PDB file of C-alpha atoms in Angstrom:
ATOM      1  CA  MET A  22      98.950 104.401 102.010  1.00 72.00           C
ATOM      2  CA  ASN A  23      99.907 104.355 105.634  1.00 85.00           C
ATOM      3  CA  GLU A  24     103.717 104.390 105.701  1.00 93.00           C
ATOM      4  CA  ALA A  25     103.987 102.742 109.139  1.00 96.00           C
ATOM      5  CA  THR A  26     101.767  99.864 108.001  1.00 96.00           C
ATOM      6  CA  PHE A  27     103.665  99.546 104.729  1.00 94.00           C
ATOM      7  CA  GLN A  28     107.040  99.398 106.512  1.00 97.00           C
ATOM      8  CA  ALA A  29     105.663  96.832 109.029  1.00 98.00           C
ATOM      9  CA  LEU A  30     104.550  94.643 106.106  1.00 98.00           C
ATOM     10  CA  ALA A  31     107.913  95.035 104.336  1.00 98.00           C
ATOM     11  CA  ASN A  32     109.879  94.208 107.463  1.00 98.00           C
ATOM     12  CA  PHE A  33     107.802  91.297 108.632  1.00 99.00           C
ATOM     13  CA  PRO A  34     109.701  88.483 106.885  1.00 99.00           C
ATOM     14  CA  GLN A  35     112.848  89.333 108.858  1.00 99.00           C
ATOM     15  CA  GLN A  36     110.889  89.532 112.084  1.00 98.00           C
ATOM     16  CA  LEU A  37     109.214  86.157 111.428  1.00 99.00           C
ATOM     17  CA  GLU A  38     112.588  84.547 110.689  1.00 98.00           C
ATOM     18  CA  ALA A  39     114.117  85.982 113.845  1.00 98.00           C
ATOM     19  CA  HIS A  40     111.206  84.909 116.033  1.00 98.00           C
ATOM     20  CA  TYR A  41     111.236  81.400 114.560  1.00 98.00           C
ATOM     21  CA  ALA A  42     115.007  81.171 114.977  1.00 98.00           C
ATOM     22  CA  ALA A  43     114.477  81.626 118.739  1.00 98.00           C
ATOM     23  CA  VAL A  44     112.579  78.321 118.901  1.00 98.00           C
ATOM     24  CA  PRO A  45     114.929  75.777 120.525  1.00 98.00           C
ATOM     25  CA  ALA A  46     115.938  72.766 118.401  1.00 96.00           C
ATOM     26  CA  GLY A  47     113.503  69.956 118.796  1.00 96.00           C
ATOM     27  CA  TYR A  48     110.565  72.232 119.726  1.00 97.00           C
ATOM     28  CA  GLU A  49     109.397  73.054 116.192  1.00 98.00           C
ATOM     29  CA  HIS A  50     106.315  70.792 116.661  1.00 98.00           C
ATOM     30  CA  TRP A  51     106.013  71.141 120.413  1.00 98.00           C
ATOM     31  CA  MET A  52     102.518  71.761 121.822  1.00 97.00           C
ATOM     32  CA  PRO A  53     101.631  73.048 125.260  1.00 98.00           C
ATOM     33  CA  ALA A  54      99.289  71.067 127.510  1.00 95.00           C
ATOM     34  CA  SER A  55      96.803  73.982 127.170  1.00 97.00           C
ATOM     35  CA  TRP A  56      96.332  76.594 124.479  1.00 98.00           C
ATOM     36  CA  ASP A  57      94.476  78.901 126.816  1.00 97.00           C
ATOM     37  CA  GLY A  58      95.493  82.472 126.114  1.00 97.00           C
ATOM     38  CA  VAL A  59      97.242  81.913 122.802  1.00 98.00           C
ATOM     39  CA  PRO A  60      96.941  85.117 120.761  1.00 97.00           C
ATOM     40  CA  SER A  61      96.904  83.287 117.409  1.00 96.00           C
ATOM     41  CA  GLU A  62      95.554  80.031 116.050  1.00 96.00           C
ATOM     42  CA  ARG A  63      96.620  76.944 118.000  1.00 98.00           C
ATOM     43  CA  PHE A  64      99.625  76.180 115.808  1.00 98.00           C
ATOM     44  CA  THR A  65     103.053  74.918 116.742  1.00 98.00           C
ATOM     45  CA  ALA A  66     106.067  77.052 115.793  1.00 98.00           C
ATOM     46  CA  ILE A  67     106.573  75.449 112.344  1.00 98.00           C
ATOM     47  CA  GLU A  68     102.832  75.487 111.715  1.00 98.00           C
ATOM     48  CA  GLN A  69     102.718  79.229 112.418  1.00 98.00           C
ATOM     49  CA  VAL A  70     105.310  79.713 109.630  1.00 98.00           C
ATOM     50  CA  LEU A  71     103.428  77.477 107.177  1.00 98.00           C
ATOM     51  CA  HIS A  72     100.162  79.197 107.946  1.00 98.00           C
ATOM     52  CA  VAL A  73     101.600  82.703 107.417  1.00 99.00           C
ATOM     53  CA  ARG A  74     103.036  81.569 104.065  1.00 98.00           C
ATOM     54  CA  ASP A  75      99.793  80.031 102.863  1.00 98.00           C
ATOM     55  CA  ILE A  76      97.556  82.878 104.014  1.00 98.00           C
ATOM     56  CA  GLU A  77      99.882  85.335 102.175  1.00 98.00           C
ATOM     57  CA  THR A  78      99.551  83.514  98.847  1.00 98.00           C
ATOM     58  CA  GLU A  79      96.083  81.931  99.005  1.00 97.00           C
ATOM     59  CA  GLY A  80      94.441  84.568 101.133  1.00 98.00           C
ATOM     60  CA  TYR A  81      95.883  88.052 100.682  1.00 98.00           C
ATOM     61  CA  HIS A  82      97.309  87.749  97.175  1.00 98.00           C
ATOM     62  CA  VAL A  83      93.857  86.548  96.011  1.00 98.00           C
ATOM     63  CA  ARG A  84      92.056  89.221  98.082  1.00 98.00           C
ATOM     64  CA  PHE A  85      94.176  92.080  96.791  1.00 98.00           C
ATOM     65  CA  HIS A  86      93.865  90.877  93.170  1.00 98.00           C
ATOM     66  CA  ARG A  87      90.127  90.455  93.360  1.00 98.00           C
ATOM     67  CA  SER A  88      89.605  93.777  95.141  1.00 98.00           C
ATOM     68  CA  LEU A  89      91.611  95.571  92.485  1.00 98.00           C
ATOM     69  CA  HIS A  90      90.082  93.845  89.449  1.00 98.00           C
ATOM     70  CA  GLU A  91      86.457  93.077  90.383  1.00 98.00           C
ATOM     71  CA  ASP A  92      83.737  95.487  91.461  1.00 96.00           C
ATOM     72  CA  ASN A  93      82.590  94.738  95.027  1.00 94.00           C
ATOM     73  CA  ALA A  94      84.379  91.420  95.089  1.00 97.00           C
ATOM     74  CA  LEU A  95      83.337  88.857  97.736  1.00 98.00           C
ATOM     75  CA  LEU A  96      86.518  87.821  99.533  1.00 98.00           C
ATOM     76  CA  ALA A  97      86.434  84.418 101.156  1.00 95.00           C
ATOM     77  CA  ASP A  98      87.754  83.706 104.617  1.00 96.00           C
ATOM     78  CA  ILE A  99      90.043  80.639 104.862  1.00 97.00           C
ATOM     79  CA  ASP A 100      89.577  77.872 107.386  1.00 97.00           C
ATOM     80  CA  SER A 101      93.087  77.821 108.806  1.00 97.00           C
ATOM     81  CA  TYR A 102      92.711  74.443 110.540  1.00 98.00           C
ATOM     82  CA  ALA A 103      91.304  72.730 107.452  1.00 98.00           C
ATOM     83  CA  LEU A 104      94.152  74.166 105.371  1.00 97.00           C
ATOM     84  CA  ALA A 105      96.639  72.855 107.951  1.00 98.00           C
ATOM     85  CA  ARG A 106      95.202  69.352 107.769  1.00 98.00           C
ATOM     86  CA  GLU A 107      95.086  69.388 103.962  1.00 97.00           C
ATOM     87  CA  ARG A 108      98.719  70.579 103.702  1.00 96.00           C
ATOM     88  CA  GLY A 109     100.061  68.286 106.397  1.00 97.00           C
ATOM     89  CA  TYR A 110     101.433  71.037 108.574  1.00 98.00           C
ATOM     90  CA  ALA A 111     101.847  68.603 111.502  1.00 96.00           C
ATOM     91  CA  GLU A 112     104.342  66.520 109.456  1.00 96.00           C
ATOM     92  CA  ALA A 113     106.311  69.437 107.972  1.00 96.00           C
ATOM     93  CA  THR A 114     110.036  69.622 108.586  1.00 95.00           C
ATOM     94  CA  ASP A 115     111.391  72.282 106.249  1.00 96.00           C
ATOM     95  CA  ALA A 116     110.801  75.671 107.922  1.00 97.00           C
ATOM     96  CA  ARG A 117     113.712  77.156 106.014  1.00 97.00           C
ATOM     97  CA  ALA A 118     111.946  76.557 102.634  1.00 98.00           C
ATOM     98  CA  ALA A 119     108.624  77.877 104.033  1.00 98.00           C
ATOM     99  CA  LEU A 120     110.333  81.036 105.275  1.00 99.00           C
ATOM    100  CA  ALA A 121     112.045  81.559 101.926  1.00 99.00           C
ATOM    101  CA  ASP A 122     108.735  81.022 100.092  1.00 98.00           C
ATOM    102  CA  PHE A 123     107.043  83.460 102.433  1.00 99.00           C
ATOM    103  CA  ARG A 124     109.777  86.047 101.953  1.00 99.00           C
ATOM    104  CA  ASN A 125     109.274  85.834  98.157  1.00 99.00           C
ATOM    105  CA  ALA A 126     105.484  86.036  98.502  1.00 99.00           C
ATOM    106  CA  ARG A 127     105.664  89.058 100.773  1.00 99.00           C
ATOM    107  CA  ALA A 128     108.026  90.783  98.350  1.00 99.00           C
ATOM    108  CA  ARG A 129     105.325  90.375  95.706  1.00 99.00           C
ATOM    109  CA  THR A 130     102.772  91.816  98.065  1.00 99.00           C
ATOM    110  CA  VAL A 131     104.976  94.808  98.859  1.00 98.00           C
ATOM    111  CA  GLU A 132     105.699  95.348  95.205  1.00 98.00           C
ATOM    112  CA  LEU A 133     102.009  95.319  94.367  1.00 98.00           C
ATOM    113  CA  LEU A 134     101.067  97.712  97.139  1.00 98.00           C
ATOM    114  CA  SER A 135     103.885 100.103  96.301  1.00 97.00           C
ATOM    115  CA  SER A 136     102.664 100.250  92.702  1.00 97.00           C
ATOM    116  CA  LEU A 137      99.122 101.307  93.563  1.00 97.00           C
ATOM    117  CA  GLN A 138      97.656 104.757  92.983  1.00 97.00           C
ATOM    118  CA  PRO A 139      95.763 106.539  95.778  1.00 96.00           C
ATOM    119  CA  HIS A 140      92.409 105.699  94.236  1.00 97.00           C
ATOM    120  CA  ASP A 141      93.299 101.983  94.198  1.00 98.00           C
ATOM    121  CA  PHE A 142      93.423 101.900  98.019  1.00 98.00           C
ATOM    122  CA  ALA A 143      89.791 103.055  98.151  1.00 98.00           C
ATOM    123  CA  ARG A 144      88.463 100.142  96.047  1.00 98.00           C
ATOM    124  CA  THR A 145      85.885  98.202  98.003  1.00 98.00           C
ATOM    125  CA  ALA A 146      85.043  94.562  98.535  1.00 98.00           C
ATOM    126  CA  ALA A 147      83.091  92.439 101.043  1.00 98.00           C
ATOM    127  CA  PHE A 148      85.394  90.303 103.259  1.00 97.00           C
ATOM    128  CA  ASP A 149      83.622  87.257 104.698  1.00 96.00           C
ATOM    129  CA  GLY A 150      83.565  87.624 108.428  1.00 94.00           C
ATOM    130  CA  TYR A 151      84.755  91.221 108.345  1.00 95.00           C
ATOM    131  CA  GLY A 152      82.156  92.986 106.213  1.00 97.00           C
ATOM    132  CA  PRO A 153      82.885  95.911 103.874  1.00 98.00           C
ATOM    133  CA  VAL A 154      86.602  96.517 103.275  1.00 98.00           C
ATOM    134  CA  THR A 155      88.866  98.633 101.120  1.00 98.00           C
ATOM    135  CA  VAL A 156      92.262  97.706  99.736  1.00 98.00           C
ATOM    136  CA  ARG A 157      93.697 100.002 102.416  1.00 98.00           C
ATOM    137  CA  GLY A 158      91.737  98.070 105.026  1.00 98.00           C
ATOM    138  CA  LEU A 159      93.069  94.758 103.687  1.00 98.00           C
ATOM    139  CA  MET A 160      96.600  96.154 104.234  1.00 98.00           C
ATOM    140  CA  HIS A 161      95.761  96.798 107.847  1.00 98.00           C
ATOM    141  CA  TYR A 162      94.215  93.343 108.306  1.00 98.00           C
ATOM    142  CA  LEU A 163      97.283  91.723 106.805  1.00 98.00           C
ATOM    143  CA  CYS A 164      99.527  93.706 109.135  1.00 98.00           C
ATOM    144  CA  SER A 165      97.317  92.688 112.098  1.00 98.00           C
ATOM    145  CA  HIS A 166      97.581  89.055 110.987  1.00 98.00           C
ATOM    146  CA  ASP A 167     101.376  89.343 110.908  1.00 98.00           C
ATOM    147  CA  GLN A 168     101.485  90.743 114.437  1.00 98.00           C
ATOM    148  CA  GLN A 169      99.071  88.081 115.695  1.00 98.00           C
ATOM    149  CA  HIS A 170     101.505  85.357 114.577  1.00 98.00           C
ATOM    150  CA  LEU A 171     104.554  87.068 116.051  1.00 98.00           C
ATOM    151  CA  ALA A 172     102.565  87.164 119.293  1.00 98.00           C
ATOM    152  CA  GLY A 173     101.706  83.493 118.833  1.00 98.00           C
ATOM    153  CA  LEU A 174     105.382  82.589 118.488  1.00 98.00           C
ATOM    154  CA  GLN A 175     106.323  84.660 121.578  1.00 98.00           C
ATOM    155  CA  TRP A 176     103.520  82.986 123.495  1.00 98.00           C
ATOM    156  CA  LEU A 177     104.861  79.521 122.414  1.00 98.00           C
ATOM    157  CA  LEU A 178     108.375  80.559 123.413  1.00 98.00           C
ATOM    158  CA  GLY A 179     107.126  81.489 126.864  1.00 98.00           C
ATOM    159  CA  LYS A 180     105.374  78.131 127.204  1.00 98.00           C
ATOM    160  CA  ILE A 181     108.487  76.314 125.939  1.00 98.00           C
ATOM    161  CA  GLU A 182     110.690  78.123 128.445  1.00 97.00           C
ATOM    162  CA  ALA A 183     108.296  77.222 131.247  1.00 96.00           C
ATOM    163  CA  ALA A 184     108.286  73.580 130.204  1.00 94.00           C
ATOM    164  CA  ARG A 185     112.077  73.450 129.919  1.00 93.00           C
ATOM    165  CA  SER A 186     112.630  74.998 133.330  1.00 93.00           C
ATOM    166  CA  SER A 187     110.097  72.846 135.191  1.00 84.00           C
ATOM    167  CA  PRO A 188     111.574  70.022 137.213  1.00 75.00           C
TER     168      PRO A 188
END
């Protein structure tokens, strides 16, 4: 297991909470006039949090489990925008609960990964849209996903600041 990646995964809940806490009150559902250049999905600040929570549990928990327990499992990609519509992200108001749920879900992920033996990380699967992947590779994709959403929140904060400072 790559220790830097493992630590990044373990520390991500605190980073997500800190980045979300920087969103000014009243801007949780704010959208820019243009999403050009956004480094993540086109989600508002609260939607970013809800998305990360749901992808952790319905995406990566399932992917890790199937990769570890099935031979050459086929791992489905998730349509993030469809999930957001189904779950009513646009109407959500309780980021605190979503962050707590995510923190608990990530703790389960970290616990699982820390319990694996070296040969477990080499187990293979086929990840829709990515191709062949190992459990180790899934760890890296999850870490990349985390960073993408921190970048998305920072991008939104930049757009919010620009909107707030414009006459």
